[in-house]
Structure formats: structure tokens, C-alpha cells
Short mmCIF file of C-alpha atoms in Angstrom, two decimals:
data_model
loop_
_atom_site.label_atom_id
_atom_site.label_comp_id
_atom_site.label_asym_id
_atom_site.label_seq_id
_atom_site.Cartn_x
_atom_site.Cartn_y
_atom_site.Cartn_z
CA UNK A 1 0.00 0.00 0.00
CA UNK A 2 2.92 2.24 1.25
CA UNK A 3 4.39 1.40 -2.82
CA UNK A 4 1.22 2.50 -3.94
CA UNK A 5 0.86 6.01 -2.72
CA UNK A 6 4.16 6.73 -3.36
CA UNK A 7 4.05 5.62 -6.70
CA UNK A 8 0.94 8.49 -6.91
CA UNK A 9 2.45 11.26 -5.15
CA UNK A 10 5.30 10.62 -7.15
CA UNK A 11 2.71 11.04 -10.70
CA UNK A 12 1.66 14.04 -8.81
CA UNK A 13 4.47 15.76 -8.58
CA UNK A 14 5.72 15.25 -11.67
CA UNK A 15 2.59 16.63 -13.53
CA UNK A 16 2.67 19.53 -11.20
CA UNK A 17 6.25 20.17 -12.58
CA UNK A 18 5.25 19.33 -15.96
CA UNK A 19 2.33 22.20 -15.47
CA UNK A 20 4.63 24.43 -13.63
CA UNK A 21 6.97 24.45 -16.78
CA UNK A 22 4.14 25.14 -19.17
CA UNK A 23 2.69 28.06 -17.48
CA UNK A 24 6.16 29.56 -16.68
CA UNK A 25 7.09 29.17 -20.68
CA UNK A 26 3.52 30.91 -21.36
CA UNK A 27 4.18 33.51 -19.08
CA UNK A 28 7.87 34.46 -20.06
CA UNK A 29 7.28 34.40 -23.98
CA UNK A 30 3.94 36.57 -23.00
CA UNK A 31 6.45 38.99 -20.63
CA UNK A 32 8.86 39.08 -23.75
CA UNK A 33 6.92 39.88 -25.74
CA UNK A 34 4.92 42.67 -23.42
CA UNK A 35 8.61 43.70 -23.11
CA UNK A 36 9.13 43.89 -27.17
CA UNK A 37 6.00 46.10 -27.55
CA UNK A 38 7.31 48.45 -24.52
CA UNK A 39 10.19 48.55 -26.45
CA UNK A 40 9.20 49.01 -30.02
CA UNK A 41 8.35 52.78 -31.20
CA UNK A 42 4.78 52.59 -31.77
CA UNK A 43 4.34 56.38 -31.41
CA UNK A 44 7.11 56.99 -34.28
CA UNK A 45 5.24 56.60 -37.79
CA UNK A 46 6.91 54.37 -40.11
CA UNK A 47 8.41 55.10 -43.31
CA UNK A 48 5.82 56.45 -45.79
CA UNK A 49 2.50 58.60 -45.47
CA UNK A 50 2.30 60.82 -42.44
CA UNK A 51 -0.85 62.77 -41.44
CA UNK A 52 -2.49 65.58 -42.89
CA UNK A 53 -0.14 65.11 -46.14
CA UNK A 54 -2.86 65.32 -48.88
CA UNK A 55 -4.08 62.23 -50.68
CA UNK A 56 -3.62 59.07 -52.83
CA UNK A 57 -5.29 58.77 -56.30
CA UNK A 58 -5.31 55.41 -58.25
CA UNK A 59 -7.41 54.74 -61.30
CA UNK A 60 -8.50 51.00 -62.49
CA UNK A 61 -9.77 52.81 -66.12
CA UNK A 62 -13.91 52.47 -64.79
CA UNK A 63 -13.05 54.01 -61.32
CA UNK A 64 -10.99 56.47 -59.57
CA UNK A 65 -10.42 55.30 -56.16
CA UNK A 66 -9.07 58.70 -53.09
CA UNK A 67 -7.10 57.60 -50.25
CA UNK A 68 -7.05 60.69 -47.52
CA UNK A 69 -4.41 60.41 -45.33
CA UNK A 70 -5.85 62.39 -42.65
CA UNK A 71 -8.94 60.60 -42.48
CA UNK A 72 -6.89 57.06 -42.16
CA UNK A 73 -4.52 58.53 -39.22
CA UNK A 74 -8.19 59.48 -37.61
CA UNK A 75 -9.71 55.95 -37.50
CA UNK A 76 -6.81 53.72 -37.92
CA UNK A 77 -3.51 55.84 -36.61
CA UNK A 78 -2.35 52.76 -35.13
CA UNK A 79 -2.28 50.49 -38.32
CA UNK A 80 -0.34 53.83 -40.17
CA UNK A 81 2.37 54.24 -37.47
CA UNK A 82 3.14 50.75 -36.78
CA UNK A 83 6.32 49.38 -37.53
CA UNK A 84 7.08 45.49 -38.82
CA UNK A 85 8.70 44.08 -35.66
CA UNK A 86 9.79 40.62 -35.38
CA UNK A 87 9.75 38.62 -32.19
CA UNK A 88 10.28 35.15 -34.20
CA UNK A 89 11.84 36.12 -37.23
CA UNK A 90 11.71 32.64 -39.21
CA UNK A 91 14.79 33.43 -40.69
CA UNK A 92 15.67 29.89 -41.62
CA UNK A 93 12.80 28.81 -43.56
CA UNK A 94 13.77 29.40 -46.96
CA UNK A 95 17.57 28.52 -46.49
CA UNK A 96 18.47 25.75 -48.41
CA UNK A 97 21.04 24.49 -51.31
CA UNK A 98 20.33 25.11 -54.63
CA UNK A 99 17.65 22.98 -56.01
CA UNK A 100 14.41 22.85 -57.51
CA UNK A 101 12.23 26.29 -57.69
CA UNK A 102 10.56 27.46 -54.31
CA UNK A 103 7.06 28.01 -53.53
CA UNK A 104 6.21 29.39 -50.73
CA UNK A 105 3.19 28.30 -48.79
CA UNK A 106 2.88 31.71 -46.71
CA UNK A 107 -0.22 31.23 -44.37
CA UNK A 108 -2.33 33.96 -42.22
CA UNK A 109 -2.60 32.14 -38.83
CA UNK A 110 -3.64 32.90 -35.22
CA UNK A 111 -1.57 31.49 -32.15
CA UNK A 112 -4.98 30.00 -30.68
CA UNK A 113 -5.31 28.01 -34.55
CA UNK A 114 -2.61 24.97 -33.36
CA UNK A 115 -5.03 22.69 -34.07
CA UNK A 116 -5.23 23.87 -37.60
CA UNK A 117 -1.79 24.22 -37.67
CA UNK A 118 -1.22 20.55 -36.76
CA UNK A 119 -3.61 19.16 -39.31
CA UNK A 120 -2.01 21.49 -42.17
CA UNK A 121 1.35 20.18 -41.40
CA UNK A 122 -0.37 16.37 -41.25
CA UNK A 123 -1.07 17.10 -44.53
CA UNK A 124 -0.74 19.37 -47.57
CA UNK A 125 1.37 22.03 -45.28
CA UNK A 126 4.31 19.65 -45.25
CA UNK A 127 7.89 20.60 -46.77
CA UNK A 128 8.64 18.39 -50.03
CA UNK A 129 9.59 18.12 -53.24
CA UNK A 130 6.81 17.79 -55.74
CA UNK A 131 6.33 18.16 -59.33
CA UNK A 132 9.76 19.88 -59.79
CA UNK A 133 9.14 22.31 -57.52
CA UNK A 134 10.81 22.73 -53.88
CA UNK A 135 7.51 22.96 -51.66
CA UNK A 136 8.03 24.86 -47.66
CA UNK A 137 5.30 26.73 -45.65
CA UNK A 138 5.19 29.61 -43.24
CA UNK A 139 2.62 30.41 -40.58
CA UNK A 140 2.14 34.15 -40.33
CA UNK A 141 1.30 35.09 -37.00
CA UNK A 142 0.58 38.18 -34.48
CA UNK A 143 0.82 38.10 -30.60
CA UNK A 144 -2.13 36.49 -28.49
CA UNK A 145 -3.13 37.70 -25.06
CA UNK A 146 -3.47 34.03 -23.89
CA UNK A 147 0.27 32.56 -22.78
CA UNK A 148 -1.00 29.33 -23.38
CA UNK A 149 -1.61 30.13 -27.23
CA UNK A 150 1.94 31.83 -26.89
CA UNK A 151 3.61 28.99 -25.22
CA UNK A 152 2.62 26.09 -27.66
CA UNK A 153 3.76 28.67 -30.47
CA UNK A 154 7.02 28.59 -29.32
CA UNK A 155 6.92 25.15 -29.04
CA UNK A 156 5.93 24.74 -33.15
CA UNK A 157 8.39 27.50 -33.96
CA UNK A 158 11.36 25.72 -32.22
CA UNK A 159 10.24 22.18 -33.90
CA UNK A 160 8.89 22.74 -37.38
CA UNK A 161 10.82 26.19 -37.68
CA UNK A 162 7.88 27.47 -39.60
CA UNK A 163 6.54 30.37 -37.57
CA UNK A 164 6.58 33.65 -38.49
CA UNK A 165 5.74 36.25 -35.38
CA UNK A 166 5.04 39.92 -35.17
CA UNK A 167 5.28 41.84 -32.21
CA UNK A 168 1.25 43.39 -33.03
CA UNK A 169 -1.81 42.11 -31.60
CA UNK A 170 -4.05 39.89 -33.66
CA UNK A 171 -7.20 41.53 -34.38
CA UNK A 172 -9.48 42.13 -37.77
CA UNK A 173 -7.85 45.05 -38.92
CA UNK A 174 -4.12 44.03 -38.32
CA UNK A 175 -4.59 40.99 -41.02
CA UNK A 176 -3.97 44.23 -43.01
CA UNK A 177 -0.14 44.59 -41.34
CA UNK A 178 0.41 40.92 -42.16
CA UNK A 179 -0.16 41.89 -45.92
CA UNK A 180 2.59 44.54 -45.44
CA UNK A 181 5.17 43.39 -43.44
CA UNK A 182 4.95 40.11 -45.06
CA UNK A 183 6.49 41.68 -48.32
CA UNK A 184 9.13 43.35 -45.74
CA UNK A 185 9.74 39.76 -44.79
CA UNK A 186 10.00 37.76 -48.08
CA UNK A 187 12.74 40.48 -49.05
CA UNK A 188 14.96 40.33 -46.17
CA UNK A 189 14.46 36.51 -45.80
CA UNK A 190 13.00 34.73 -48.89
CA UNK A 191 13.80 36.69 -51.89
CA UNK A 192 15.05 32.90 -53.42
CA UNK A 193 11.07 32.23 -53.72
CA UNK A 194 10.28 32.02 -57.08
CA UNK A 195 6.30 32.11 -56.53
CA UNK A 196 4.11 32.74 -53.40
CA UNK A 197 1.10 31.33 -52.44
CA UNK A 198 -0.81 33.64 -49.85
CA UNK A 199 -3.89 32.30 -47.63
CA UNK A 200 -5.71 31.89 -44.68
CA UNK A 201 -5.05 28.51 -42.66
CA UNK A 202 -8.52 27.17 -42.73
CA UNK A 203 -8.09 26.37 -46.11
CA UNK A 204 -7.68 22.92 -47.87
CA UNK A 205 -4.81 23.78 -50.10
CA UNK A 206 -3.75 20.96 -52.82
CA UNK A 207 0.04 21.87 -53.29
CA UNK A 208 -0.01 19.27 -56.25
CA UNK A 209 -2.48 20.99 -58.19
CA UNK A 210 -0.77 24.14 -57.54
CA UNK A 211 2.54 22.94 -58.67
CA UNK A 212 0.69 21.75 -61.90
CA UNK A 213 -1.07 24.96 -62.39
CA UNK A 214 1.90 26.71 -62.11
CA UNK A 215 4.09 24.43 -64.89
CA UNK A 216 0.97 25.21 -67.31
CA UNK A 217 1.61 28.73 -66.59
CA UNK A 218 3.46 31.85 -68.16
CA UNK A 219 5.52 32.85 -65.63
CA UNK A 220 4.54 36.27 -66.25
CA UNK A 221 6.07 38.37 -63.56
CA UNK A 222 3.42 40.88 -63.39
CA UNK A 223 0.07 38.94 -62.89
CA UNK A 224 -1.74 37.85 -59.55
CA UNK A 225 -3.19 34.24 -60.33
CA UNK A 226 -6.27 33.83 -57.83
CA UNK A 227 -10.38 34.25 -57.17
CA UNK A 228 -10.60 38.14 -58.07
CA UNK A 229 -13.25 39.88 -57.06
CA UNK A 230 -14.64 42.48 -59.13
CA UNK A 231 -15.37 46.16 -57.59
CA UNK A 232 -16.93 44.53 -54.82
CA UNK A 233 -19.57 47.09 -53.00
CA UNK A 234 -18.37 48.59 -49.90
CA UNK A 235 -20.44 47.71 -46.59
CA UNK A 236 -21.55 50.26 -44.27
CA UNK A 237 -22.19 47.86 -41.46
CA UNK A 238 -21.15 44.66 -39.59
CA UNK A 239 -18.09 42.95 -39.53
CA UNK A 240 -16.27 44.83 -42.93
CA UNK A 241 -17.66 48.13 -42.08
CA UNK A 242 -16.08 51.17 -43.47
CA UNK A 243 -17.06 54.74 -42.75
CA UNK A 244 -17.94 56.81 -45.86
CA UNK A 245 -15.13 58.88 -44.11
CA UNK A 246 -12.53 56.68 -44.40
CA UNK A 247 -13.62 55.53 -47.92
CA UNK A 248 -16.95 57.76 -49.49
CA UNK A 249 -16.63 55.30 -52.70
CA UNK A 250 -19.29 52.66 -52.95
CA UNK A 251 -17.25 50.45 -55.11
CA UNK A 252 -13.86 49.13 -54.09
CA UNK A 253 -10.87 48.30 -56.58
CA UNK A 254 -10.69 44.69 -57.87
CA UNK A 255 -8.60 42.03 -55.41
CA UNK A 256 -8.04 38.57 -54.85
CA UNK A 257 -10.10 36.83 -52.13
CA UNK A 258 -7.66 36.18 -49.43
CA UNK A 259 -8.17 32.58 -48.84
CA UNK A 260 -5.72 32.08 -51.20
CA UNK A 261 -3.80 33.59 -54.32
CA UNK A 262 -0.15 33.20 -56.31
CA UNK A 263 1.91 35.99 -56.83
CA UNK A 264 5.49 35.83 -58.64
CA UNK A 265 8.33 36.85 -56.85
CA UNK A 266 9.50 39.74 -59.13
CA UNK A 267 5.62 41.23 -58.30
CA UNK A 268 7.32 41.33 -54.60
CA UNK A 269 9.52 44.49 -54.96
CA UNK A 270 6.24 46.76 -56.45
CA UNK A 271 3.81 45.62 -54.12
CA UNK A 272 6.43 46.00 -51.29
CA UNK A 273 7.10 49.61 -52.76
CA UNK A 274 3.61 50.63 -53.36
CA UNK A 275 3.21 49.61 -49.36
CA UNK A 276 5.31 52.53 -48.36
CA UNK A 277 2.83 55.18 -49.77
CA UNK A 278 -0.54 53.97 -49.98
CA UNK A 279 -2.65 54.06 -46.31
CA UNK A 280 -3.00 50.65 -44.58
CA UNK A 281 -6.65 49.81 -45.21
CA UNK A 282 -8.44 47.87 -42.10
CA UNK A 283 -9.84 45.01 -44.89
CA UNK A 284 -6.50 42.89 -45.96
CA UNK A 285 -7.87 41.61 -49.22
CA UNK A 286 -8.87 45.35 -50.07
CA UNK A 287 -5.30 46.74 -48.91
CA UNK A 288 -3.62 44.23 -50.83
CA UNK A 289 -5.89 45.20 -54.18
CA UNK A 290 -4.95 48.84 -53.43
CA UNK A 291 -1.59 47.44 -53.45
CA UNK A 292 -1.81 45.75 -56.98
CA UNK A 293 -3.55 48.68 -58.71
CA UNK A 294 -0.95 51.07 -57.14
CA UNK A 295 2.01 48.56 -58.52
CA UNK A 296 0.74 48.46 -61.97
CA UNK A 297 0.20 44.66 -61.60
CA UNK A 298 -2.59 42.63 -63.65
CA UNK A 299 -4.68 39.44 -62.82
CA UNK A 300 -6.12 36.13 -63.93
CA UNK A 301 -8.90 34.36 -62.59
CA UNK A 302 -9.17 30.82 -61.79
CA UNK A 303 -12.07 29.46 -60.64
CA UNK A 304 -10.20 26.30 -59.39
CA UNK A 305 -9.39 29.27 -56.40
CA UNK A 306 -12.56 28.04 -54.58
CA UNK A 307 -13.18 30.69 -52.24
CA UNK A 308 -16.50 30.63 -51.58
CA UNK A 309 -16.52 26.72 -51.07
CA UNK A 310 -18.35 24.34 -53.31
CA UNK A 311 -19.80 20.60 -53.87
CA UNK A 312 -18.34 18.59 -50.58
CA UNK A 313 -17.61 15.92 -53.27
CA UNK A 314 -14.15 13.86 -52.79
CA UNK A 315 -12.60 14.35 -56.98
CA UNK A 316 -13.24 17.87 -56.66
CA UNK A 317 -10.98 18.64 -54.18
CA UNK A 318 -8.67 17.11 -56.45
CA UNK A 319 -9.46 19.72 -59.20
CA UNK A 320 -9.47 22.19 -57.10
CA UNK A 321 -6.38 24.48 -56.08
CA UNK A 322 -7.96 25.41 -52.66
CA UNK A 323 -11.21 25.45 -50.63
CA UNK A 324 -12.05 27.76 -48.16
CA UNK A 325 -13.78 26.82 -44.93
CA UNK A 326 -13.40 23.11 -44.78
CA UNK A 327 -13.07 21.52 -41.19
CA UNK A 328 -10.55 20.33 -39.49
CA UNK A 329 -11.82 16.80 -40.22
CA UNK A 330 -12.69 16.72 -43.53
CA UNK A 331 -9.14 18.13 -44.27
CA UNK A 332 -7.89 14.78 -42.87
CA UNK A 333 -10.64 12.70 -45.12
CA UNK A 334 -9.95 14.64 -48.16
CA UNK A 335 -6.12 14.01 -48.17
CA UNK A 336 -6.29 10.76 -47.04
CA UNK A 337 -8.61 9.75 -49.95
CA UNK A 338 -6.92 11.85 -52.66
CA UNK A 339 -3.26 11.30 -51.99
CA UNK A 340 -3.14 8.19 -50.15
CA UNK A 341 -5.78 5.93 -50.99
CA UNK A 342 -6.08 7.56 -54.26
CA UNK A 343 -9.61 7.35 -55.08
CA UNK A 344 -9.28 9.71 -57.53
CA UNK A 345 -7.60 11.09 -60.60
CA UNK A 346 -6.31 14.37 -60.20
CA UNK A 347 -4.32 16.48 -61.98
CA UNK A 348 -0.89 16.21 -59.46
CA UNK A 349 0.23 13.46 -57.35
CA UNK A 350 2.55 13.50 -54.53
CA UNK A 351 5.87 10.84 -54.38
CA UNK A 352 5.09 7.84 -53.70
#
């Protein structure tokens, strides 16, 4: 009996430790990063517009589109004065010998998202070579309140070496900082990247149908490949409000949807530029249209960029380049039956 107990007490103390360690992780990533934010300049405006200096103009050839600096420091002063901080700077994710092409799998992500994390990396998230391309994803993430969400973060960073972490808080209108420091960040650390594939994480991405699409296609360095939307209308209430303030046009500029589009890396250095002049709009997918028309880029549509989801049937995920909104489990089911039971023919395949 005497064994026993001690045998429990023992268990007990050991998960106690194991707990202790967790929290005390949590809570000194959380106090670095409270420390990093002390630290970083917020008040100083970063490179590019300041208040009360006039106004953008950009034309599409159907619309003219005014960007008021004033009024954008008034709502939004702290998306316009922040500057791109990193606190995990994923510096070694595109290092690598020469080899095959590189596309980049860069994903918006939130530190509470692990779980989708984990089943992207189970899956089509996974480094590789495929289809004569050199496959390797990022997670592009802000900072969490939570130092659990924090702590198992800088677990994944220091194991998969795929995490990408700014020093800003995540919220709806700073997906708009990932678009911008994101181009900071493929210049100082992935310029090798010969095309990019930006998206959300709860996405069902097919990497070899990408990598197909992308052998059928031009590499024309000046075109967006993606699910464009066309002068969407502007909404006045609920979750993508915008003040007629802020933006008195009722039509915005064509953009791709942002669960998921391809850019080419020499579209990187104009979109990166145009970023240093044009206001940071509180919509990401807007900002980075704003971004395109302001860089003189073009697009081309795909359909096979299924945004707005579509038929749950198996073969067309295969056709499909991505899906947006497709749960956790069905992720699993869909991979599973397309790449490793293959139950269908589709237009990549991964090694066997």
C-alpha cells in the first residue's frame, strides 16, 4: 500500500512540474513579448504617409479610387504608425542548397489556430519536393493575449521552424499589417522564392495541383493568379464596415479573395514599394488590391481558387487548387482519400 501512494504522489508531482513548466514558458514568452511592444516605437510613424499630407489617387480605367491620409490617421492611426517588428523572425525557412524552384506556402494564422496548424502540417502544409518544384510553408502570426496560445507557439516554432511572429496584436484590422510586413519579410528573408502562395489557414490547399497549375503557366512576372473579385460594394455595417469617411466610394478596386492567391516573386519588390505610400486599409484583401492597382500589376482568374466553397464531393478537391472553410476533419478525409488511398484522378500526385 505504502508502494502504492508513493508511486501516486510521485505522478503528482511530476505533472505539477510538468504544469509548472508550461505556465512559466507561457508567461515568459507573453512577458517578452509585453517587453518587445514596450520597447518598439509605436508612437514613431513608419516610413511612408504621415498625417495631414494630402491624398492618394489610383485609377483602375472604370473608377478612380481617393485615399485621404488624414482621415486614415483618424480611424486607424495605429495600423499607419506601426512598424514590422519581429519577435520570431523565421529566418531559416527558406535557407536551403540550390535545387528545384521554391514556392512558398505563406499562411495567415492565429496562435490560438494549433489545431489547424497541426492538421495542415499532417497534410498538404508539409515541406517536399513535388512536381519539380521545392515545396516549404510559413505560418504568419501576431501576438495572443493568452500565454498558453503563446507557449505552444514557441513550441511549433522551435520544432517545425515554420513560424513567423510579429510583435502586433491579432485583431481584424491588423490581417492588413500581415499583408505589409509580409512583403518586408519575403525580401529580407525569402527573396530565393520564385512564386508565393498567400492564404488563410482554414483552407484545404492541394500543393499538387498548384505545382501543376503553375508548370501550365506563363511565368509572367506581373500577374496575380487567384479568385478576383470584381469592384466589390463597400459595406456600411457589420463585420467589414467602413465609414464613408474613411472611404466615401461605394465600389472598391478589384482584389483577390484572401483565402488564397499566387503571386510571382519579381511582383514582390512593387507591391512592397507601393506599401510605403498607400494608407494601410483595415480590410486585408482590399489593402492588398490597393496594393496591386498602385504597382501596376494585372490578374487572372481561376475558378479552381474556390473561395466561396463548393460541392463537398471527394474528386473535386482534387481539381481544385484550394477550398475555403473546410473543417478540421474533412481536411484529414480529403487528403487521405486523394493522396493516399487515391480514389481519384487528379491532376498532381505527390511521391510515392
Amino acid at each position: 500500500m505504502k508502494t502504492w501512494a508513493a508511486r501516486i504522489l510521485i505522478r503528482i508531482l511530476v505533472l505539477v512540474l510538468i504544469l509548472g513548466l508550461l505556465i512559466g514558458r507561457g508567461l515568459w514568452l507573453l512577458h517578452t513579448v509585453r517587453i518587445q511592444l514596450r520597447q518598439t516605437p509605436q508612437g514613431t510613424p513608419s516610413p511612408g504617409p504621415r498625417p495631414g499630407r494630402g491624398s492618394v489617387e489610383l485609377s483602375d480605367g472604370t473608377f478612380t479610387f481617393r485615399l485621404d491620409y488624414a482621415a486614415f490617421w483618424a480611424e486607424f492611426p495605429q495600423l499607419q504608425r506601426y512598424r514590422c517588428r519581429e519577435l520570431i523572425p523565421g529566418d531559416g525557412v527558406c535557407i536551403g542548397p540550390p535545387g528545384p524552384p521554391l514556392l512558398l506556402l505563406a499562411l495567415k494564422s492565429h496562435p490560438a489556430s494549433s489545431a489547424r496548424r497541426a492538421t495542415a502540417r499532417r497534410t498538404w502544409a508539409r515541406p517536399r519536393v513535388l512536381g519539380g518544384y521545392r515545396v516549404q510553408p510559413i505560418f504568419l502570426v501576431g501576438v495572443s493575449p493568452d500565454p498558453r496560445d503563446m507557449a505552444l507557439l514557441g513550441r511549433e516554432s522551435e520544432e517545425f521552424g515554420d513560424v513567423v511572429l510579429w510583435d502586433f496584436a491579432e485583431s481584424h484590422p491588423n490581417l492588413s499589417l500581415k499583408e505589409r510586413c509580409f512583403l518586408r519579410w519575403v525580401g529580407a528573408h525569402c527573396g530565393q522564392a520564385d512564386f508565393i502562395f498567400k492564404g488563410d489557414d482554414d483552407v484545404f490547399v492541394n500543393p499538387p495541383a498548384l505545382v501543376a497549375y503553375l508548370g501550365q503557366t506563363p511565368n509572367a512576372p506581373h500577374i496575380i493568379y487567384g479568385n478576383i473579385q470584381r469592384h466589390s460594394v463597400v459595406m456600411r455595417g457589420g463585420k467589414y464596415r467602413v465609414s464613408s469617411t474613411l472611404f466615401p466610394q461605394d465600389t472598391y478596386p478589384d482584389f483577390p479573395s484572401g483565402g488564397g492567391f499566387i503571386m510571382p516573386r519579381a511582383s514582390v519588390p512593387a507591391l512592397a514599394a507601393a506599401s510605403e505610400h498607400i494608407p494601410i486599409f483595415p480590410l486585408d484583401d482590399v489593402y492588398f488590391g490597393f496594393l496591386v492597382l498602385a504597382a501596376g500589376l494585372r490578374y487572372r482568374h481561376d475558378e479552381r481558387f474556390q473561395v466561396f466553397g463548393m460541392k463537398d464531393e471527394l474528386c473535386l478537391y482534387g481539381e481544385a487548387m484550394l477550398v475555403h472553410g473546410v473543417s478540421l476533419d474533412r481536411v484529414e478525409e480529403v487528403w487521405k482519400g486523394l493522396y493516399e488511398e487515391r480514389r481519384c484522378n487528379v491532376t498532381g500526385s505527390l511521391p510515392s
